[in-house]
Short mmCIF file of C-alpha atoms in Angstrom, two decimals:
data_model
loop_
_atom_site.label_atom_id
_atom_site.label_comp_id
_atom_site.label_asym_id
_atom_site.label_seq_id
_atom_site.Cartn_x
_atom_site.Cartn_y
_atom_site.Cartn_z
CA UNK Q 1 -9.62 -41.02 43.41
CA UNK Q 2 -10.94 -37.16 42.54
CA UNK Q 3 -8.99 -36.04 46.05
CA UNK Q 4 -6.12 -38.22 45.39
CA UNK Q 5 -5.67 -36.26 41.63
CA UNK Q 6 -6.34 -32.82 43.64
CA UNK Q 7 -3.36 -33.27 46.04
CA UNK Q 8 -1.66 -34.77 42.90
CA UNK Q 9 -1.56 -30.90 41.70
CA UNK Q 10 -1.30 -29.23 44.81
CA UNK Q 11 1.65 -31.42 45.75
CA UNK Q 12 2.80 -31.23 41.92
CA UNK Q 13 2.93 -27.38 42.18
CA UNK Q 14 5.06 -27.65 45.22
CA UNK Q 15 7.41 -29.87 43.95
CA UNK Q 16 8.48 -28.26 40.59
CA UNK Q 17 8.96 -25.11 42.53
CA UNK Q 18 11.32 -26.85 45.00
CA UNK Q 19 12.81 -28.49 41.37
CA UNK Q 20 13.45 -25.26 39.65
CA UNK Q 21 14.77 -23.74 42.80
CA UNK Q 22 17.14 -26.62 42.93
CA UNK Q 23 18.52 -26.63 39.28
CA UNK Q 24 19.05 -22.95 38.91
CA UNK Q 25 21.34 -22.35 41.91
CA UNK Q 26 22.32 -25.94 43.57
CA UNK Q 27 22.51 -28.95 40.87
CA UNK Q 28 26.10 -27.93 39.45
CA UNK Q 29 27.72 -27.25 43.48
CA UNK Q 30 29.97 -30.14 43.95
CA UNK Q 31 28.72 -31.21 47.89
CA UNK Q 32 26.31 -34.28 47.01
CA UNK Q 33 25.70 -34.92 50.73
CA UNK Q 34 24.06 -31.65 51.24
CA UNK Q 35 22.31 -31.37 47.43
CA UNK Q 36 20.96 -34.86 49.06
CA UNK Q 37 19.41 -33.39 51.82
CA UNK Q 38 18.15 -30.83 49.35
CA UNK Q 39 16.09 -32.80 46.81
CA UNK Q 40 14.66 -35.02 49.94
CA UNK Q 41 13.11 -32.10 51.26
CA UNK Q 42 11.72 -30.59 48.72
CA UNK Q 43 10.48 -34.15 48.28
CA UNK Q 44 9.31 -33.97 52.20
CA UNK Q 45 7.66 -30.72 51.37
CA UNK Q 46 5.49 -31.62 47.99
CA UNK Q 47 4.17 -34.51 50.15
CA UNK Q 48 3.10 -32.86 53.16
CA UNK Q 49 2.67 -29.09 53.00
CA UNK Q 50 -0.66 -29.52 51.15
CA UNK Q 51 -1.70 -32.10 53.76
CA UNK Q 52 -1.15 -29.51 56.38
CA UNK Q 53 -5.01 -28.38 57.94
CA UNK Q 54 -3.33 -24.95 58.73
CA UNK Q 55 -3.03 -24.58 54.63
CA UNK Q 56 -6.09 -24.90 52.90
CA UNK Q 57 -5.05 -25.63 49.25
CA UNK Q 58 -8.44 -27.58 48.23
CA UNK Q 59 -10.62 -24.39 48.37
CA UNK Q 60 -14.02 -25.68 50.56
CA UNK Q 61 -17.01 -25.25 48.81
CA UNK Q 62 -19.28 -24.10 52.31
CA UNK Q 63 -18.96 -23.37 55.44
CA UNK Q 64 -21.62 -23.86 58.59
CA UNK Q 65 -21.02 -21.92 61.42
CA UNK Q 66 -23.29 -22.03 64.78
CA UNK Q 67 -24.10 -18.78 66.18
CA UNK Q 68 -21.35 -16.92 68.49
CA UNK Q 69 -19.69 -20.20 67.97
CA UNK Q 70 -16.60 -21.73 66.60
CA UNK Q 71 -17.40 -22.47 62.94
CA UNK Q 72 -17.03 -25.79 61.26
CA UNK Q 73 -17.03 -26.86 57.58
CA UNK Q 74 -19.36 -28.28 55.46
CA UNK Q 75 -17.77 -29.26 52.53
CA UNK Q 76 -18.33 -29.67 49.07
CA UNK Q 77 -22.15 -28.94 48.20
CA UNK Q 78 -22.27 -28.82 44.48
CA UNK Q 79 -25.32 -28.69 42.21
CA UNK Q 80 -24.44 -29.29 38.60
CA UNK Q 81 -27.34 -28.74 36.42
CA UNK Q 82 -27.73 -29.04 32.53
CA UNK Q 83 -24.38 -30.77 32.19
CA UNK Q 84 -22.76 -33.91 32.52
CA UNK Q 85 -19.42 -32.74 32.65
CA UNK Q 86 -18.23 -36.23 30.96
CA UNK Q 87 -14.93 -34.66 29.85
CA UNK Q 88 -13.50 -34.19 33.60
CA UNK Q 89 -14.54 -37.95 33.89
CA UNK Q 90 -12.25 -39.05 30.96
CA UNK Q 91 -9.84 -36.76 32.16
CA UNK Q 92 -9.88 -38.67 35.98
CA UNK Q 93 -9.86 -42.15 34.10
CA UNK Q 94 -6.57 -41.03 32.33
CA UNK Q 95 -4.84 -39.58 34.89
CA UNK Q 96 -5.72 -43.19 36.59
CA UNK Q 97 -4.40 -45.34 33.90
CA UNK Q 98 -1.41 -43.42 33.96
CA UNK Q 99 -0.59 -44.61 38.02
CA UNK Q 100 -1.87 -48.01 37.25
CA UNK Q 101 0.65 -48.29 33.98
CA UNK Q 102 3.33 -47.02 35.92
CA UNK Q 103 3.09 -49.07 39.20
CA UNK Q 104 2.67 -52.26 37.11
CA UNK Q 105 5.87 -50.96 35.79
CA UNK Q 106 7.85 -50.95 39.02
CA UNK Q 107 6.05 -53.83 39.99
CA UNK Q 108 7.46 -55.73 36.75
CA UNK Q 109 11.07 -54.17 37.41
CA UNK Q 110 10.69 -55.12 41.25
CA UNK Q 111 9.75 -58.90 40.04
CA UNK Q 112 12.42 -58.79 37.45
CA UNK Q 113 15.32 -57.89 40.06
CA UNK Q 114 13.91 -60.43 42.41
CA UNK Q 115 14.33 -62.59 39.14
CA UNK Q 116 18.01 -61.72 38.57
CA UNK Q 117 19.29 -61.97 41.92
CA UNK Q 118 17.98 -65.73 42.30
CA UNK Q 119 19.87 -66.11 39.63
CA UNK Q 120 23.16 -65.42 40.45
CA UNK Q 121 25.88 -66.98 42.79
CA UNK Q 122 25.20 -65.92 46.42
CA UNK Q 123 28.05 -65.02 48.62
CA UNK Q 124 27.82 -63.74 51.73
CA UNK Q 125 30.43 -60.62 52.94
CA UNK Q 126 29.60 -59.25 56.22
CA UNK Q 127 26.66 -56.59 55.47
CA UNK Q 128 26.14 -57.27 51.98
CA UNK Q 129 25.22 -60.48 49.66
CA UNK Q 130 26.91 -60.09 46.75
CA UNK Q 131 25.32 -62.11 43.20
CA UNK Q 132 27.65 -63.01 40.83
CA UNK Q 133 26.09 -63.30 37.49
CA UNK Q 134 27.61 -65.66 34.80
CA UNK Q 135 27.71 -63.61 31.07
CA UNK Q 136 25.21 -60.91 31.54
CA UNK Q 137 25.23 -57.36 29.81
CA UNK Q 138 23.81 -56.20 32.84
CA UNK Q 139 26.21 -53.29 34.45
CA UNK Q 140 27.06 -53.47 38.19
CA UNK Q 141 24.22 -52.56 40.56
CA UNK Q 142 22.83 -52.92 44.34
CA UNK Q 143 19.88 -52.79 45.99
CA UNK Q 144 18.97 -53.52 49.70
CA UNK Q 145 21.49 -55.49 50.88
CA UNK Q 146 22.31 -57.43 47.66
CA UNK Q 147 25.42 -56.21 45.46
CA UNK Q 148 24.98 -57.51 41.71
CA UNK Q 149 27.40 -57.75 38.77
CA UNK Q 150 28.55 -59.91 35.92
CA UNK Q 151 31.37 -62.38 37.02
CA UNK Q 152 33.33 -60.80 34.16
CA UNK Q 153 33.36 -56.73 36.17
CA UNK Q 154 34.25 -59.00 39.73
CA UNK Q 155 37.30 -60.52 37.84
CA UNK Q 156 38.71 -57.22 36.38
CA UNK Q 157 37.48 -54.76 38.87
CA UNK Q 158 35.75 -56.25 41.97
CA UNK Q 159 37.23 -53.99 44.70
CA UNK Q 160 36.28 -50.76 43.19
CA UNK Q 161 33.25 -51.79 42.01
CA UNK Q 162 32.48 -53.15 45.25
CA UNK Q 163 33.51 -50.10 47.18
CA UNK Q 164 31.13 -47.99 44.94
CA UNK Q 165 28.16 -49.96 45.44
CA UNK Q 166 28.73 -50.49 49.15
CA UNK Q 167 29.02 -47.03 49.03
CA UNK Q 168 25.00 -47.25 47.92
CA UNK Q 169 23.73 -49.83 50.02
CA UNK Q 170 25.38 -48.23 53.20
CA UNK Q 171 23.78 -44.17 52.39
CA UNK Q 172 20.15 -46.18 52.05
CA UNK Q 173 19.94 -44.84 48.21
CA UNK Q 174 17.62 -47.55 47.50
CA UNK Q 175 14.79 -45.87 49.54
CA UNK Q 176 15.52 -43.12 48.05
CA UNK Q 177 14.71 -44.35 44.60
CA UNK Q 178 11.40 -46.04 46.14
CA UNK Q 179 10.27 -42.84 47.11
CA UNK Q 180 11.12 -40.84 43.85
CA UNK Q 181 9.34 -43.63 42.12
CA UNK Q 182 6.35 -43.85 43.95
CA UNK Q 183 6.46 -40.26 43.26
CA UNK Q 184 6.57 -40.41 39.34
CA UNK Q 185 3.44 -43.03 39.84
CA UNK Q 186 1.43 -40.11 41.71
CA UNK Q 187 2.24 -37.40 39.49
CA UNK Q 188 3.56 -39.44 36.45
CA UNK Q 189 2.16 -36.15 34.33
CA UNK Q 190 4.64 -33.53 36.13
CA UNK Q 191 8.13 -33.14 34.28
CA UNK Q 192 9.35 -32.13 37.34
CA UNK Q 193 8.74 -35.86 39.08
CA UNK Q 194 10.88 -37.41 36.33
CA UNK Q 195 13.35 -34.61 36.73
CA UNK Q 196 13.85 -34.90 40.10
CA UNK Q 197 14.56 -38.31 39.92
CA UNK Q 198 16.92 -38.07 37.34
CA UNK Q 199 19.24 -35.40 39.72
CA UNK Q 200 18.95 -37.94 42.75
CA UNK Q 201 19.92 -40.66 40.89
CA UNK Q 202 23.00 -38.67 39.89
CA UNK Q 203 23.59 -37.35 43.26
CA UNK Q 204 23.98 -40.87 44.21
CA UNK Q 205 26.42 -41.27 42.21
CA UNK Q 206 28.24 -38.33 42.81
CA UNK Q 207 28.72 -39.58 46.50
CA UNK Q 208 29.35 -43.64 45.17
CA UNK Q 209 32.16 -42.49 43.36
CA UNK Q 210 33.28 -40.02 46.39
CA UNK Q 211 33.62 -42.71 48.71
CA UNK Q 212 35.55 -44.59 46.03
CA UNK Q 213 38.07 -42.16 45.57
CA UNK Q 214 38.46 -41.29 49.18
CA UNK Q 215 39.23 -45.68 50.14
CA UNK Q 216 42.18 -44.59 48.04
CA UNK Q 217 41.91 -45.75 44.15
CA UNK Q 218 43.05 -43.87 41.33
CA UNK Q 219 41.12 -41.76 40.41
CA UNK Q 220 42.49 -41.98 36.50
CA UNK Q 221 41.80 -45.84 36.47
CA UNK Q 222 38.52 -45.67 38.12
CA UNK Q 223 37.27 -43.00 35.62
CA UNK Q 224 38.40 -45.23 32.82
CA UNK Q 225 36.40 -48.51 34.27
CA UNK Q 226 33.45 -46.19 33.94
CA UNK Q 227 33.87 -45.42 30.71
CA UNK Q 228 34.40 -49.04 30.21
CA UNK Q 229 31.18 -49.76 32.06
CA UNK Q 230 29.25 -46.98 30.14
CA UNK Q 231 27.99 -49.59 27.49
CA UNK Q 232 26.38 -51.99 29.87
CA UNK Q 233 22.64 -52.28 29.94
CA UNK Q 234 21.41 -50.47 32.79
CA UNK Q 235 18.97 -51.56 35.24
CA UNK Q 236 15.78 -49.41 34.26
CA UNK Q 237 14.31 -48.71 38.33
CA UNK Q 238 14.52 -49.52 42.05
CA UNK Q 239 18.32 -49.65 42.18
CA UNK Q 240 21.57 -47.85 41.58
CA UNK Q 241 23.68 -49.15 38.33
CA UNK Q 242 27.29 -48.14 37.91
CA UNK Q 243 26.18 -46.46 34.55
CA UNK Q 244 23.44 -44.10 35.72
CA UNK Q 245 24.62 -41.13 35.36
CA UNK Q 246 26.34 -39.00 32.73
CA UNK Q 247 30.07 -39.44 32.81
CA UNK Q 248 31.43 -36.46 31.94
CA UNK Q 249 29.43 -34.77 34.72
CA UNK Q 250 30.60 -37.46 37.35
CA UNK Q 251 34.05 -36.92 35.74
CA UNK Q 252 33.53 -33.76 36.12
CA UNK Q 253 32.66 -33.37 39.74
CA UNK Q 254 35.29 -35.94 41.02
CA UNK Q 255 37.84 -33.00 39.20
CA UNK Q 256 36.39 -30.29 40.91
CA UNK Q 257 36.55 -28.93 44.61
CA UNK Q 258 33.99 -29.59 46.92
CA UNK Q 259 31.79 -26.33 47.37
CA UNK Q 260 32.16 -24.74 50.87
CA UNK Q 261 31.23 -21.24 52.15
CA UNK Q 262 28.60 -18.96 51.20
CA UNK Q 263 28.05 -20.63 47.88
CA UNK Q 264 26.64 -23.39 50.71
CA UNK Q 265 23.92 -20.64 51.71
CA UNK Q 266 22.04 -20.93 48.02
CA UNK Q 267 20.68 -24.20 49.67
CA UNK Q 268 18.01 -20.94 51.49
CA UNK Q 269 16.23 -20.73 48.37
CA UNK Q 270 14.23 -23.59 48.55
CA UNK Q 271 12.19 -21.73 51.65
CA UNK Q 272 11.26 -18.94 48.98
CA UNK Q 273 10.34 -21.21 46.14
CA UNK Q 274 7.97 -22.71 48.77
CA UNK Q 275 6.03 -20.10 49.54
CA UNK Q 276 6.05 -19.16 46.30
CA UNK Q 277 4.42 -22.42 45.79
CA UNK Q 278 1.86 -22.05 48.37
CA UNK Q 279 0.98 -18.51 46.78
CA UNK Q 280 0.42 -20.12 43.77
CA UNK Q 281 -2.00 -22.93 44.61
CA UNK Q 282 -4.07 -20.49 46.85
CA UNK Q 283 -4.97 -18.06 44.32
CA UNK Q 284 -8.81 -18.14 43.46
CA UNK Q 285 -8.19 -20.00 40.00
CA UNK Q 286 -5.74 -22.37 41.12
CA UNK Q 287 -7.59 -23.18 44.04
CA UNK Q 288 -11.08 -23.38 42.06
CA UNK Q 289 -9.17 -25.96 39.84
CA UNK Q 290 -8.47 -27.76 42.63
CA UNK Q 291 -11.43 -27.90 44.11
CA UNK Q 292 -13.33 -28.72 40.95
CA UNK Q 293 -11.02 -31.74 40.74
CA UNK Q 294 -11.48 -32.86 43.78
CA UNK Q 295 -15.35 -32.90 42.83
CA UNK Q 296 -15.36 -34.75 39.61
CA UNK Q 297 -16.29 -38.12 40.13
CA UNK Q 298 -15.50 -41.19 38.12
CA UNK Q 299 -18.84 -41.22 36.64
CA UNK Q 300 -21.40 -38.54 36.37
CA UNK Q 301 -25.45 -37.94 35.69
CA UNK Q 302 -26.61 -35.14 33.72
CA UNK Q 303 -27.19 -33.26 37.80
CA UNK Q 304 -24.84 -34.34 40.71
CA UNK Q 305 -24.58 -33.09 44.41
CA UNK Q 306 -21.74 -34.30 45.70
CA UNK Q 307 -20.32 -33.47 49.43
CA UNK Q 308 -18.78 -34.41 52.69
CA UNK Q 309 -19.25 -33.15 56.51
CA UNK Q 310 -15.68 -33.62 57.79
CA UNK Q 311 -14.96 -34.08 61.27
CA UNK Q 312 -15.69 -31.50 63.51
CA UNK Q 313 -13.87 -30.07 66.40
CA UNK Q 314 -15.21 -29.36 69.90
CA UNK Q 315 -16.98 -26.40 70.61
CA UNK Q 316 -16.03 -24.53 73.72
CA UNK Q 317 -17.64 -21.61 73.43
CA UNK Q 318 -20.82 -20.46 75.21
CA UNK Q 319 -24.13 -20.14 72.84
CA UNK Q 320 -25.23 -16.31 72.54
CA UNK Q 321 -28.60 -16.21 74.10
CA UNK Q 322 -30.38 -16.34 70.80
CA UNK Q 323 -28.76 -20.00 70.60
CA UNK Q 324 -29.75 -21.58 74.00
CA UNK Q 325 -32.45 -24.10 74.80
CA UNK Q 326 -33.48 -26.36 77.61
CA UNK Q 327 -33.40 -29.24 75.21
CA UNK Q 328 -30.50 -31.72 75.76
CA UNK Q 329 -28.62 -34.11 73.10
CA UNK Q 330 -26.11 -36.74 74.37
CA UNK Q 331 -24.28 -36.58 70.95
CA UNK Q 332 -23.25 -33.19 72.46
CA UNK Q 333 -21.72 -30.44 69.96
CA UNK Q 334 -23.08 -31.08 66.52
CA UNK Q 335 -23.65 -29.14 63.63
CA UNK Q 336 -27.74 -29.50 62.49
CA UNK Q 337 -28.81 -32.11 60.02
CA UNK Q 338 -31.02 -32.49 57.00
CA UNK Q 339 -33.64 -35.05 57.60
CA UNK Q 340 -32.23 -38.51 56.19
CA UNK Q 341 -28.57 -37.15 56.18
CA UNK Q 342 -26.60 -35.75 53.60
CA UNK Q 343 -27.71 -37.80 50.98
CA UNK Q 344 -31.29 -37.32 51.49
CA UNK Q 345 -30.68 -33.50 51.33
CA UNK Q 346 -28.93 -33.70 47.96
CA UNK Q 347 -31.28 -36.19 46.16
CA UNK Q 348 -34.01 -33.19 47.55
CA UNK Q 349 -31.95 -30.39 45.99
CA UNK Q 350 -31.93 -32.35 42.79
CA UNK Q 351 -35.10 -33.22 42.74
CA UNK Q 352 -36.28 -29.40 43.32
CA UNK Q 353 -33.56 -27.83 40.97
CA UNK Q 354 -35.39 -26.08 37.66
CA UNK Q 355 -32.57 -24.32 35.74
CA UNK Q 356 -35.16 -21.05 35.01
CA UNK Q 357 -35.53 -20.99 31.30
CA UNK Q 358 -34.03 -17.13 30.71
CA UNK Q 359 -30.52 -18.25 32.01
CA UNK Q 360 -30.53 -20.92 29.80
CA UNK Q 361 -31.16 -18.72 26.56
CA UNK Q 362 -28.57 -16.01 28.09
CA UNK Q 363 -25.94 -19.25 28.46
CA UNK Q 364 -25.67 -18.04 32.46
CA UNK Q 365 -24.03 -20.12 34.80
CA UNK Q 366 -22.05 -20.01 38.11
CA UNK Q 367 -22.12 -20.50 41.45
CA UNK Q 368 -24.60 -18.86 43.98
CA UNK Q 369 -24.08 -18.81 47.81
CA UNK Q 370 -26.83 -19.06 50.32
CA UNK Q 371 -26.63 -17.92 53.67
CA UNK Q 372 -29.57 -19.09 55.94
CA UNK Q 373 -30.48 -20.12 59.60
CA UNK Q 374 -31.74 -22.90 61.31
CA UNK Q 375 -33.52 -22.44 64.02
CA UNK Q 376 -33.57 -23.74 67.30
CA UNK Q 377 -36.71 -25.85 66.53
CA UNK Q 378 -34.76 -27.14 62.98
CA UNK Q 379 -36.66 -24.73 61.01
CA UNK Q 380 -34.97 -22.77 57.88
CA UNK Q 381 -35.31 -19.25 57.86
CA UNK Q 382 -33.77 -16.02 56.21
CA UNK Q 383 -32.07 -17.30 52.86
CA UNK Q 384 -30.06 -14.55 51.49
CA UNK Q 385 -27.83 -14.74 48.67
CA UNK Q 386 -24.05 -13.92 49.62
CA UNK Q 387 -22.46 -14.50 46.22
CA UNK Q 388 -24.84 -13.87 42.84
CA UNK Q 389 -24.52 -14.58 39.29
CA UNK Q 390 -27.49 -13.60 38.20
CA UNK Q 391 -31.32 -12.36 39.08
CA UNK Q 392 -32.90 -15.51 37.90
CA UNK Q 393 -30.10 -18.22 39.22
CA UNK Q 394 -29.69 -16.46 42.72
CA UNK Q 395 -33.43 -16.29 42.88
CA UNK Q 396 -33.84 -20.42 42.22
CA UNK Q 397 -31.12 -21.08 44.81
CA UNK Q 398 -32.96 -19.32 47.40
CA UNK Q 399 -36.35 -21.10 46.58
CA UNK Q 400 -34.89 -24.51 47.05
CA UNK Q 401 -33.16 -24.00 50.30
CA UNK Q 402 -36.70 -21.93 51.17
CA UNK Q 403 -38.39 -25.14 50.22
CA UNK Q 404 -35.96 -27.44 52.72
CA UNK Q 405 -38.25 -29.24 54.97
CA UNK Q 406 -37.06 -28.50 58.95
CA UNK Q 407 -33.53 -29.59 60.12
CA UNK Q 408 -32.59 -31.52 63.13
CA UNK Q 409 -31.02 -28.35 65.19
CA UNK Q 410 -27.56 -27.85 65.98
CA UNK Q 411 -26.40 -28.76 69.40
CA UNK Q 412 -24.00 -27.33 71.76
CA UNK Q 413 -22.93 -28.19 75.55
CA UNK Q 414 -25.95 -30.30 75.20
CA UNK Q 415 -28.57 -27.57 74.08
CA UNK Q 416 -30.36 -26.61 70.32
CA UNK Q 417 -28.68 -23.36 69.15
CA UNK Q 418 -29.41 -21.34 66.13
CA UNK Q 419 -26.97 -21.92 63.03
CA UNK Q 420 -25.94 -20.30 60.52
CA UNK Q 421 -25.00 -22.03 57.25
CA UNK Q 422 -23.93 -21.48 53.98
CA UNK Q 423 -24.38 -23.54 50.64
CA UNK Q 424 -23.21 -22.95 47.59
CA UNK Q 425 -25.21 -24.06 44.30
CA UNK Q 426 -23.24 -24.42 41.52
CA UNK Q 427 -25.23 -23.88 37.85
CA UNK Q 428 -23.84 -25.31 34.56
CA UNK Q 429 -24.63 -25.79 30.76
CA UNK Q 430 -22.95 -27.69 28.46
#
């Protein structure tokens, strides 16, 4: 759940970028098919730029790298000491409650619908069902293939009501809304989820009320049916009501020429705001952020190592001399292992870590990087500090890795090479 909240913020960042972008040059152009297009990719965008392995938004925490060979990650080697860090638990557990309250909220509203159109009077009309409802204060709406309203609106206004919500069912607006909801559940935090919404749901209407107007109704009776319709209770999510929007905006817009031209060519900004976004969430305190997120887990003991080895990719280069062996391994290219695995190697680092009493008096924390080999025969050898806090804290990392018992050896084209690796110990008070 830590890694899910992590890309919740890298993917958060993206999309308010795309979202201000959007609002200060594009939201008042009257072309709804193109502003469409728009808001779905910055959409597209927030969900999979920070997915992308060429972008590396979640800073790693270490790297191990074999000798005059392609290096591969180790990720996320963390030794908190002196703190239980019980705060960035609560903070997880919220942040969880929040996509659990609102999912059981669309799920209610999804059950609800299914509720309402059961209800009604089902008749059939070529692509569409339509549900007639007897005296409900619900306003027109549609979703899938189902067009709702109260018998009253299909007596008085049928066709154009009709015509508008075909106009819904037939542009797929419904997925739409799925999406920007599942959205709001993910980052239910982020203004800008809520936001965006909001401007899709009323470009949906701006292109409803479009395709009214262009099957030929007047446009002065149609706007007055709105208004008429603006009192009706609205359906709250998963599908397009006739009163959505704001009607003197819609008004608006149906009143005003469609943009064309250059003014089209603002739609460029959203590149900008995108790598404006990625230069955000890959500066050294955004990034730390996210990677401390991505760390915290759910519940936490007063020291924690937490980590992953992802997967690694095949090695194709040729071990430097230093690196070869005659020994063979049938698991082939491999980076080498602490005895027992990962786990064994952090309950060892706990077990070892003593926080030296003069950085606790001088409050010193931070994190310390360790560079060392392993051998050919697994053995660990020259520990040297790459990134120091302090005498006493860079001198306790290096005794514990010195103190590592030997390593299975990395492996390459079948033979033990020399590895260099690098872990970073991560000291903290409360």
């Amino acid at each position: 759940m830590s890694n899910i909240a992590a890309y919740s913020l890298s993917s958060g960042i993206f999309l308010l970028a795309g979202y201000l972008a959007y609002k200060w040059l594009l939201s008042t152009e009257n072309q709804p098919g193109l502003n469409r297009i728009l808001l779905l990719t910055i959409y597209f965008a927030a969900i999979v730029l920070p997915l992308l392995p060429a972008i590396d938004l979640v800073a790693h925490h270490g790297v191990g790298q074999m000798a005059g060979i392609a290096p591969e990650q180790l990720q996320g080697h963390i030794i908190e000491a002196g703190s239980t860090t019980r705060w960035k638990s609560a903070i997880l557990w919220i942040y969880m409650a929040g996509v659990a309250a609102i999912l059981l909220f669309i799920i209610g509203a999804f059950i609800r619908l299914l509720g309402i159109i059961r209800g009604g009077r089902h008749i059939k009309s070529g692509s569409y069902t339509l549900i007639l409802l007897a005296d409900s204060p619900l306003a027109p709406f549609s979703w899938l293939r189902y067009i709702v309203m109260p018998l009253k609106d299909y007596n008085e206004s049928g066709p154009a009501i009709i015509t508008h919500e075909q106009a819904h069912l037939r542009l797929g607006h419904w997925a739409d809304l799925l999406m920007a909801d599942a959205i709001c559940a993910l980052m239910w935090y982020n203004p800008a989820s809520w936001l965006m919404r909001r401007e899709l749901r009323n470009i949906h209407e701006y292109q409803a009320d479009r395709a009214v107007l262009r099957a030929g109704a007047d446009a002065r009776q149609y706007q007055i049916l709105l208004i008429k319709k603006a009192a009706g209770q609205r359906f709250p999510s998963l599908a397009n009501s006739l009163n959505h929007s704001k009607l003197k905006k819609r008004i608006t817009m149906m009143c005003t020429n469609s943009t064309r031209g250059a003014r089209r060519l603002r739609a460029l900004v959203l590149g900008p705001a995108m790598l404006a976004a990625l230069a955000v969430v890959n500066i050294p305190a955004v990034a730390s952020v996210l990677t401390d997120v991505s760390n915290v887990p759910l519940s936490e003991p007063s020291a924690v190592i937490s980590g992953k080895v992802t997967k690694k990719s095949p090695v194709s280069q040729t071990p430097t001399p230093q690196a070869q062996s005659s020994e063979a391994d049938p698991a082939g290219d491999r980076l080498p292992m602490f005895p027992g695995g990962e786990e064994a190697m952090f309950r060892f680092m706990i077990t070892e870590l003593e926080y030296p009493a003069e950085a606790k008096e001088a409050r010193q924390q931070g994190r310390v990087e360790v560079q060392f080999t392993v051998g050919t025969d697994g053995k660990v050898s020259n520990p040297t500090v790459v990134r120091s806090v302090c005498e006493s804290l860079d001198r306790e990392a290096v005794r514990i890795v010195s103190s590592m018992p030997a390593w299975t050896p990395g492996y390459s084209d079948g033979k033990a090479v020399a590895c260099t690796m690098l872990i970073p110990v991560q000291f903290k008070l409360d």
